[in-house]
Amino acid sequence: MKVKTGYLEVIAGPMFSGKTEELIRRLKRAAIGKKKVQVFKHKIDSRYGSEKKLFSHNGMSFDSEIIEKSSEILNCLDKKTEIVGVDEAQWFGDELLPVVQALLKKHKKVIVSGLAMTFDRQPFAPLPTLMAMADGVTKLSAICTICGDDAVFHKRITKGKTVDSTVADPSLVGKFDAYEARCRRCWKK
Ligand code: ADP
Ligand code: MG
Ligand code: ZN
């Protein structure tokens, strides 16, 4: 028999690139395989109210637990859980890294999805580090709102309350029309 080991999959890209859709697709397959799955999302992600579910922009959903700090993942972890999913990983910051390491040590399969870049095109912690650590990385692109090419960035087109692009802007979280997917060429437009 194979020795059990941890396994880290990362799904990264800009807003609207289908990260949540892809995470839900993988979680649904795991559920079909009768794997014990636990999914976590950050409290700040209040889109569609405070329902305990992941939601994608195209209407897919999957039950999740809502937490404020990444350490709660370890506290809430069921012994029988085989697969741990985390959406919008960027809101947990670097504190998520030791938690992911601990889950891998416990031989969990960890699937983390999140923004690779901020709305002003800076690497968004902890995704860059997670991508470096991962067994597998899926880097997704969206469709550029202006020209229809592949978009690796997203841009804030509404003035928000926060200046720091790594801090969630409570006035804009879940407001999809505040951001647009943009390709490299159209980013400055
Ligand atoms: P993410 O989690 O990366 O923000 P979602 O999984 O929630 O993305 O949503 C992906 C879906 O968003 C696509 O399948 C598509 O229906 C829709 N969508 C809306 N705007 C765009 C866009 N500019 N590019 C690609 N998909 C878009
Ligand atoms: Mg998403
Ligand atoms: Zn473009």
PDB file of C-alpha atoms and ligand atoms in Angstrom:
ATOM      1  CA  MET A   1       0.000   0.000   0.000  1.00  0.00           C
ATOM      2  CA  LYS A   2       1.117   3.535  -0.768  1.00  0.00           C
ATOM      3  CA  VAL A   3       2.200   5.685   2.160  1.00  0.00           C
ATOM      4  CA  LYS A   4      -0.302   8.488   2.699  1.00  0.00           C
ATOM      5  CA  THR A   5       1.009  11.980   2.148  1.00  0.00           C
ATOM      6  CA  GLY A   6      -0.206  15.554   2.050  1.00  0.00           C
ATOM      7  CA  TYR A   7      -0.945  17.123  -1.326  1.00  0.00           C
ATOM      8  CA  LEU A   8      -1.391  20.798  -2.170  1.00  0.00           C
ATOM      9  CA  GLU A   9      -3.316  22.059  -5.188  1.00  0.00           C
ATOM     10  CA  VAL A  10      -3.498  25.795  -5.877  1.00  0.00           C
ATOM     11  CA  ILE A  11      -6.006  27.530  -8.146  1.00  0.00           C
ATOM     12  CA  ALA A  12      -4.964  31.137  -8.816  1.00  0.00           C
ATOM     13  CA  GLY A  13      -5.901  33.946 -11.154  1.00  0.00           C
ATOM     14  CA  PRO A  14      -7.695  37.310 -11.321  1.00  0.00           C
ATOM     15  CA  MET A  15     -11.339  38.002 -10.452  1.00  0.00           C
ATOM     16  CA  PHE A  16     -13.857  36.310 -12.799  1.00  0.00           C
ATOM     17  CA  SER A  17     -11.298  33.696 -13.935  1.00  0.00           C
ATOM     18  CA  GLY A  18     -13.375  30.785 -12.623  1.00  0.00           C
ATOM     19  CA  LYS A  19     -11.383  29.994  -9.472  1.00  0.00           C
ATOM     20  CA  THR A  20     -14.436  29.313  -7.332  1.00  0.00           C
ATOM     21  CA  GLU A  21     -16.100  27.424 -10.185  1.00  0.00           C
ATOM     22  CA  GLU A  22     -13.001  25.203 -10.509  1.00  0.00           C
ATOM     23  CA  LEU A  23     -12.727  24.719  -6.728  1.00  0.00           C
ATOM     24  CA  ILE A  24     -16.404  23.714  -6.565  1.00  0.00           C
ATOM     25  CA  ARG A  25     -15.918  21.346  -9.522  1.00  0.00           C
ATOM     26  CA  ARG A  26     -13.088  19.563  -7.685  1.00  0.00           C
ATOM     27  CA  LEU A  27     -15.004  19.474  -4.391  1.00  0.00           C
ATOM     28  CA  LYS A  28     -18.089  18.023  -6.087  1.00  0.00           C
ATOM     29  CA  ARG A  29     -15.960  15.285  -7.647  1.00  0.00           C
ATOM     30  CA  ALA A  30     -14.472  14.524  -4.221  1.00  0.00           C
ATOM     31  CA  ALA A  31     -17.993  14.312  -2.764  1.00  0.00           C
ATOM     32  CA  ILE A  32     -18.990  11.883  -5.533  1.00  0.00           C
ATOM     33  CA  GLY A  33     -15.978   9.804  -4.482  1.00  0.00           C
ATOM     34  CA  LYS A  34     -17.399   9.848  -0.920  1.00  0.00           C
ATOM     35  CA  LYS A  35     -14.357  11.695   0.399  1.00  0.00           C
ATOM     36  CA  LYS A  36     -14.871  13.663   3.589  1.00  0.00           C
ATOM     37  CA  VAL A  37     -14.528  17.310   2.578  1.00  0.00           C
ATOM     38  CA  GLN A  38     -14.375  20.514   4.632  1.00  0.00           C
ATOM     39  CA  VAL A  39     -14.454  23.920   2.979  1.00  0.00           C
ATOM     40  CA  PHE A  40     -13.639  27.304   4.463  1.00  0.00           C
ATOM     41  CA  LYS A  41     -14.177  30.880   3.389  1.00  0.00           C
ATOM     42  CA  HIS A  42     -13.376  34.200   5.032  1.00  0.00           C
ATOM     43  CA  LYS A  43     -16.071  36.161   6.827  1.00  0.00           C
ATOM     44  CA  ILE A  44     -15.280  39.243   4.738  1.00  0.00           C
ATOM     45  CA  ASP A  45     -16.593  37.436   1.664  1.00  0.00           C
ATOM     46  CA  SER A  46     -20.207  38.288   2.400  1.00  0.00           C
ATOM     47  CA  ARG A  47     -21.480  38.120  -1.169  1.00  0.00           C
ATOM     48  CA  TYR A  48     -25.069  36.892  -1.310  1.00  0.00           C
ATOM     49  CA  GLY A  49     -25.450  37.568   2.414  1.00  0.00           C
ATOM     50  CA  SER A  50     -23.769  35.518   5.121  1.00  0.00           C
ATOM     51  CA  GLU A  51     -24.857  32.136   3.798  1.00  0.00           C
ATOM     52  CA  LYS A  52     -22.480  29.313   4.611  1.00  0.00           C
ATOM     53  CA  LYS A  53     -21.705  28.516   1.005  1.00  0.00           C
ATOM     54  CA  LEU A  54     -19.150  29.270  -1.673  1.00  0.00           C
ATOM     55  CA  PHE A  55     -20.746  31.016  -4.631  1.00  0.00           C
ATOM     56  CA  SER A  56     -19.285  31.446  -8.094  1.00  0.00           C
ATOM     57  CA  HIS A  57     -20.217  34.252 -10.486  1.00  0.00           C
ATOM     58  CA  ASN A  58     -22.103  31.774 -12.642  1.00  0.00           C
ATOM     59  CA  GLY A  59     -24.324  30.570  -9.804  1.00  0.00           C
ATOM     60  CA  MET A  60     -22.588  27.390  -8.589  1.00  0.00           C
ATOM     61  CA  SER A  61     -22.488  26.831  -4.841  1.00  0.00           C
ATOM     62  CA  PHE A  62     -20.996  24.488  -2.253  1.00  0.00           C
ATOM     63  CA  ASP A  63     -21.464  24.332   1.539  1.00  0.00           C
ATOM     64  CA  SER A  64     -18.672  25.976   3.492  1.00  0.00           C
ATOM     65  CA  GLU A  65     -17.697  27.074   6.973  1.00  0.00           C
ATOM     66  CA  ILE A  66     -17.158  30.786   7.607  1.00  0.00           C
ATOM     67  CA  ILE A  67     -14.076  31.771   9.599  1.00  0.00           C
ATOM     68  CA  GLU A  68     -12.190  34.934  10.486  1.00  0.00           C
ATOM     69  CA  LYS A  69      -8.706  33.559  11.111  1.00  0.00           C
ATOM     70  CA  SER A  70      -6.918  30.733   9.354  1.00  0.00           C
ATOM     71  CA  SER A  71      -6.074  29.030  12.679  1.00  0.00           C
ATOM     72  CA  GLU A  72      -9.806  28.212  12.958  1.00  0.00           C
ATOM     73  CA  ILE A  73      -9.286  25.715  10.127  1.00  0.00           C
ATOM     74  CA  LEU A  74      -7.198  23.557  12.470  1.00  0.00           C
ATOM     75  CA  ASN A  75      -9.624  24.043  15.373  1.00  0.00           C
ATOM     76  CA  CYS A  76     -12.637  23.083  13.246  1.00  0.00           C
ATOM     77  CA  LEU A  77     -10.913  20.185  11.519  1.00  0.00           C
ATOM     78  CA  ASP A  78     -12.767  16.892  11.727  1.00  0.00           C
ATOM     79  CA  LYS A  79     -10.443  13.927  12.220  1.00  0.00           C
ATOM     80  CA  LYS A  80     -12.084  12.116   9.331  1.00  0.00           C
ATOM     81  CA  THR A  81     -11.643  14.974   6.848  1.00  0.00           C
ATOM     82  CA  GLU A  82      -9.552  13.990   3.861  1.00  0.00           C
ATOM     83  CA  ILE A  83      -9.815  17.099   1.697  1.00  0.00           C
ATOM     84  CA  VAL A  84      -9.687  20.712   2.871  1.00  0.00           C
ATOM     85  CA  GLY A  85     -10.777  23.484   0.495  1.00  0.00           C
ATOM     86  CA  VAL A  86     -10.109  27.186   1.048  1.00  0.00           C
ATOM     87  CA  ASP A  87     -11.573  29.899  -1.182  1.00  0.00           C
ATOM     88  CA  GLU A  88     -10.448  33.545  -1.415  1.00  0.00           C
ATOM     89  CA  ALA A  89      -7.200  32.581   0.328  1.00  0.00           C
ATOM     90  CA  GLN A  90      -5.795  36.102  -0.092  1.00  0.00           C
ATOM     91  CA  TRP A  91      -7.958  37.405   2.783  1.00  0.00           C
ATOM     92  CA  PHE A  92      -6.085  35.150   5.219  1.00  0.00           C
ATOM     93  CA  GLY A  93      -2.640  36.560   4.366  1.00  0.00           C
ATOM     94  CA  ASP A  94       0.596  34.798   5.283  1.00  0.00           C
ATOM     95  CA  GLU A  95      -1.004  33.341   8.438  1.00  0.00           C
ATOM     96  CA  LEU A  96      -2.495  30.712   6.152  1.00  0.00           C
ATOM     97  CA  LEU A  97       0.957  29.287   5.342  1.00  0.00           C
ATOM     98  CA  PRO A  98       1.679  27.479   8.652  1.00  0.00           C
ATOM     99  CA  VAL A  99      -1.931  26.217   8.651  1.00  0.00           C
ATOM    100  CA  VAL A 100      -1.490  24.682   5.189  1.00  0.00           C
ATOM    101  CA  GLN A 101       1.838  23.170   6.312  1.00  0.00           C
ATOM    102  CA  ALA A 102       0.112  21.637   9.355  1.00  0.00           C
ATOM    103  CA  LEU A 103      -2.664  20.180   7.152  1.00  0.00           C
ATOM    104  CA  LEU A 104      -0.102  18.672   4.772  1.00  0.00           C
ATOM    105  CA  LYS A 105       1.721  17.151   7.770  1.00  0.00           C
ATOM    106  CA  LYS A 106      -1.602  15.542   8.722  1.00  0.00           C
ATOM    107  CA  HIS A 107      -1.687  14.030   5.204  1.00  0.00           C
ATOM    108  CA  LYS A 108      -4.650  16.100   4.035  1.00  0.00           C
ATOM    109  CA  LYS A 109      -5.261  17.026   0.430  1.00  0.00           C
ATOM    110  CA  VAL A 110      -5.498  20.822   0.461  1.00  0.00           C
ATOM    111  CA  ILE A 111      -7.079  22.775  -2.395  1.00  0.00           C
ATOM    112  CA  VAL A 112      -6.562  26.515  -2.095  1.00  0.00           C
ATOM    113  CA  SER A 113      -8.084  29.071  -4.428  1.00  0.00           C
ATOM    114  CA  GLY A 114      -7.383  32.790  -4.463  1.00  0.00           C
ATOM    115  CA  LEU A 115      -6.266  35.965  -6.203  1.00  0.00           C
ATOM    116  CA  ALA A 116      -2.698  35.815  -7.489  1.00  0.00           C
ATOM    117  CA  MET A 117      -2.531  39.599  -7.929  1.00  0.00           C
ATOM    118  CA  THR A 118      -4.121  42.646  -6.308  1.00  0.00           C
ATOM    119  CA  PHE A 119      -6.281  45.077  -8.305  1.00  0.00           C
ATOM    120  CA  ASP A 120      -3.169  47.217  -8.811  1.00  0.00           C
ATOM    121  CA  ARG A 121      -1.119  44.305 -10.163  1.00  0.00           C
ATOM    122  CA  GLN A 122       0.972  43.429  -7.124  1.00  0.00           C
ATOM    123  CA  PRO A 123       1.553  39.796  -6.040  1.00  0.00           C
ATOM    124  CA  PHE A 124      -1.096  39.009  -3.414  1.00  0.00           C
ATOM    125  CA  ALA A 125       0.167  37.080  -0.365  1.00  0.00           C
ATOM    126  CA  PRO A 126      -0.066  34.204   0.389  1.00  0.00           C
ATOM    127  CA  LEU A 127      -0.852  32.956  -3.135  1.00  0.00           C
ATOM    128  CA  PRO A 128       2.652  33.410  -4.603  1.00  0.00           C
ATOM    129  CA  THR A 129       4.189  31.341  -1.774  1.00  0.00           C
ATOM    130  CA  LEU A 130       1.439  28.722  -1.954  1.00  0.00           C
ATOM    131  CA  MET A 131       2.005  28.408  -5.708  1.00  0.00           C
ATOM    132  CA  ALA A 132       5.704  27.821  -5.052  1.00  0.00           C
ATOM    133  CA  MET A 133       4.965  25.149  -2.417  1.00  0.00           C
ATOM    134  CA  ALA A 134       2.215  23.377  -4.354  1.00  0.00           C
ATOM    135  CA  ASP A 135       2.236  19.918  -5.896  1.00  0.00           C
ATOM    136  CA  GLY A 136       0.087  21.348  -8.665  1.00  0.00           C
ATOM    137  CA  VAL A 137      -0.876  24.861  -9.756  1.00  0.00           C
ATOM    138  CA  THR A 138      -3.750  25.850 -12.027  1.00  0.00           C
ATOM    139  CA  LYS A 139      -3.341  29.424 -13.200  1.00  0.00           C
ATOM    140  CA  LEU A 140      -6.583  30.680 -14.717  1.00  0.00           C
ATOM    141  CA  SER A 141      -7.322  33.771 -16.775  1.00  0.00           C
ATOM    142  CA  ALA A 142     -10.575  35.680 -17.215  1.00  0.00           C
ATOM    143  CA  ILE A 143     -11.806  37.429 -20.362  1.00  0.00           C
ATOM    144  CA  CYS A 144     -10.774  41.057 -20.852  1.00  0.00           C
ATOM    145  CA  THR A 145     -13.829  43.306 -20.526  1.00  0.00           C
ATOM    146  CA  ILE A 146     -12.455  45.688 -23.165  1.00  0.00           C
ATOM    147  CA  CYS A 147     -11.071  43.506 -25.971  1.00  0.00           C
ATOM    148  CA  GLY A 148     -12.137  39.918 -25.250  1.00  0.00           C
ATOM    149  CA  ASP A 149      -8.632  38.461 -25.012  1.00  0.00           C
ATOM    150  CA  ASP A 150      -7.413  36.442 -22.037  1.00  0.00           C
ATOM    151  CA  ALA A 151      -7.156  38.608 -18.928  1.00  0.00           C
ATOM    152  CA  VAL A 152      -4.557  37.858 -16.257  1.00  0.00           C
ATOM    153  CA  PHE A 153      -5.387  40.955 -14.208  1.00  0.00           C
ATOM    154  CA  HIS A 154      -8.392  42.664 -12.697  1.00  0.00           C
ATOM    155  CA  LYS A 155      -8.736  46.369 -12.095  1.00  0.00           C
ATOM    156  CA  ARG A 156     -10.780  48.386  -9.616  1.00  0.00           C
ATOM    157  CA  ILE A 157     -12.849  50.816 -11.640  1.00  0.00           C
ATOM    158  CA  THR A 158     -14.759  52.358  -8.716  1.00  0.00           C
ATOM    159  CA  LYS A 159     -13.089  54.536  -6.112  1.00  0.00           C
ATOM    160  CA  GLY A 160     -13.018  52.438  -2.926  1.00  0.00           C
ATOM    161  CA  LYS A 161     -12.564  53.459   0.707  1.00  0.00           C
ATOM    162  CA  THR A 162      -9.209  51.687   1.020  1.00  0.00           C
ATOM    163  CA  VAL A 163      -5.973  52.610  -0.711  1.00  0.00           C
ATOM    164  CA  ASP A 164      -4.067  49.448   0.270  1.00  0.00           C
ATOM    165  CA  SER A 165      -4.917  46.868  -2.385  1.00  0.00           C
ATOM    166  CA  THR A 166      -4.121  43.948  -0.037  1.00  0.00           C
ATOM    167  CA  VAL A 167      -6.838  44.965   2.428  1.00  0.00           C
ATOM    168  CA  ALA A 168     -10.448  44.008   1.724  1.00  0.00           C
ATOM    169  CA  ASP A 169     -12.576  47.088   1.120  1.00  0.00           C
ATOM    170  CA  PRO A 170     -15.813  46.416   3.014  1.00  0.00           C
ATOM    171  CA  SER A 171     -17.653  48.872   0.765  1.00  0.00           C
ATOM    172  CA  LEU A 172     -16.650  46.919  -2.347  1.00  0.00           C
ATOM    173  CA  VAL A 173     -16.396  43.217  -1.413  1.00  0.00           C
ATOM    174  CA  GLY A 174     -18.996  41.350  -3.423  1.00  0.00           C
ATOM    175  CA  LYS A 175     -19.650  44.363  -5.684  1.00  0.00           C
ATOM    176  CA  PHE A 176     -18.636  42.803  -8.949  1.00  0.00           C
ATOM    177  CA  ASP A 177     -19.211  45.923 -11.038  1.00  0.00           C
ATOM    178  CA  ALA A 178     -16.463  47.649  -9.047  1.00  0.00           C
ATOM    179  CA  TYR A 179     -13.860  45.491 -10.800  1.00  0.00           C
ATOM    180  CA  GLU A 180     -13.106  44.468 -14.384  1.00  0.00           C
ATOM    181  CA  ALA A 181     -10.971  41.707 -15.858  1.00  0.00           C
ATOM    182  CA  ARG A 182      -8.260  43.215 -18.060  1.00  0.00           C
ATOM    183  CA  CYS A 183      -5.547  41.870 -20.331  1.00  0.00           C
ATOM    184  CA  ARG A 184      -1.995  43.224 -20.261  1.00  0.00           C
ATOM    185  CA  ARG A 185      -2.700  45.585 -23.181  1.00  0.00           C
ATOM    186  CA  CYS A 186      -5.947  47.038 -21.842  1.00  0.00           C
ATOM    187  CA  TRP A 187      -4.945  47.355 -18.190  1.00  0.00           C
ATOM    188  CA  LYS A 188      -4.031  51.064 -18.425  1.00  0.00           C
ATOM    189  CA  LYS A 189      -7.160  52.027 -20.414  1.00  0.00           C
TER     190      LYS A 189
HETATM  191  P1  ADP B   1     -13.618  33.759  -9.606  1.00  0.00           P
HETATM  192  O1  ADP B   1     -13.839  32.897  -8.394  1.00  0.00           O
HETATM  193  O2  ADP B   1     -12.266  33.531 -10.247  1.00  0.00           O
HETATM  194  O3  ADP B   1     -13.851  35.221  -9.352  1.00  0.00           O
HETATM  195  P2  ADP B   1     -16.038  32.492 -10.538  1.00  0.00           P
HETATM  196  O4  ADP B   1     -15.743  31.030 -10.512  1.00  0.00           O
HETATM  197  O5  ADP B   1     -16.847  33.038  -9.418  1.00  0.00           O
HETATM  198  O6  ADP B   1     -14.672  33.314 -10.732  1.00  0.00           O
HETATM  199  O7  ADP B   1     -16.830  32.866 -11.866  1.00  0.00           O
HETATM  200  C1  ADP B   1     -16.454  32.470 -13.160  1.00  0.00           C
HETATM  201  C2  ADP B   1     -17.610  32.817 -14.085  1.00  0.00           C
HETATM  202  O8  ADP B   1     -17.764  34.231 -14.158  1.00  0.00           O
HETATM  203  C3  ADP B   1     -17.423  32.414 -15.522  1.00  0.00           C
HETATM  204  O9  ADP B   1     -17.777  31.084 -15.753  1.00  0.00           O
HETATM  205  C4  ADP B   1     -18.368  33.364 -16.249  1.00  0.00           C
HETATM  206  O10 ADP B   1     -19.674  32.818 -16.288  1.00  0.00           O
HETATM  207  C5  ADP B   1     -18.441  34.583 -15.348  1.00  0.00           C
HETATM  208  N1  ADP B   1     -17.779  35.801 -15.856  1.00  0.00           N
HETATM  209  C6  ADP B   1     -18.229  37.061 -15.664  1.00  0.00           C
HETATM  210  N2  ADP B   1     -17.373  37.973 -16.172  1.00  0.00           N
HETATM  211  C7  ADP B   1     -16.334  37.287 -16.711  1.00  0.00           C
HETATM  212  C8  ADP B   1     -15.104  37.668 -17.388  1.00  0.00           C
HETATM  213  N3  ADP B   1     -14.773  38.931 -17.601  1.00  0.00           N
HETATM  214  N4  ADP B   1     -14.280  36.672 -17.768  1.00  0.00           N
HETATM  215  C9  ADP B   1     -14.618  35.377 -17.560  1.00  0.00           C
HETATM  216  N5  ADP B   1     -15.742  34.968 -16.935  1.00  0.00           N
HETATM  217  C10 ADP B   1     -16.603  35.896 -16.511  1.00  0.00           C
HETATM  218 MG    MG B   2     -14.218  33.313  -6.400  1.00  0.00          MG
HETATM  219 ZN    ZN B   3      -7.848  43.582 -23.501  1.00  0.00          ZN
END
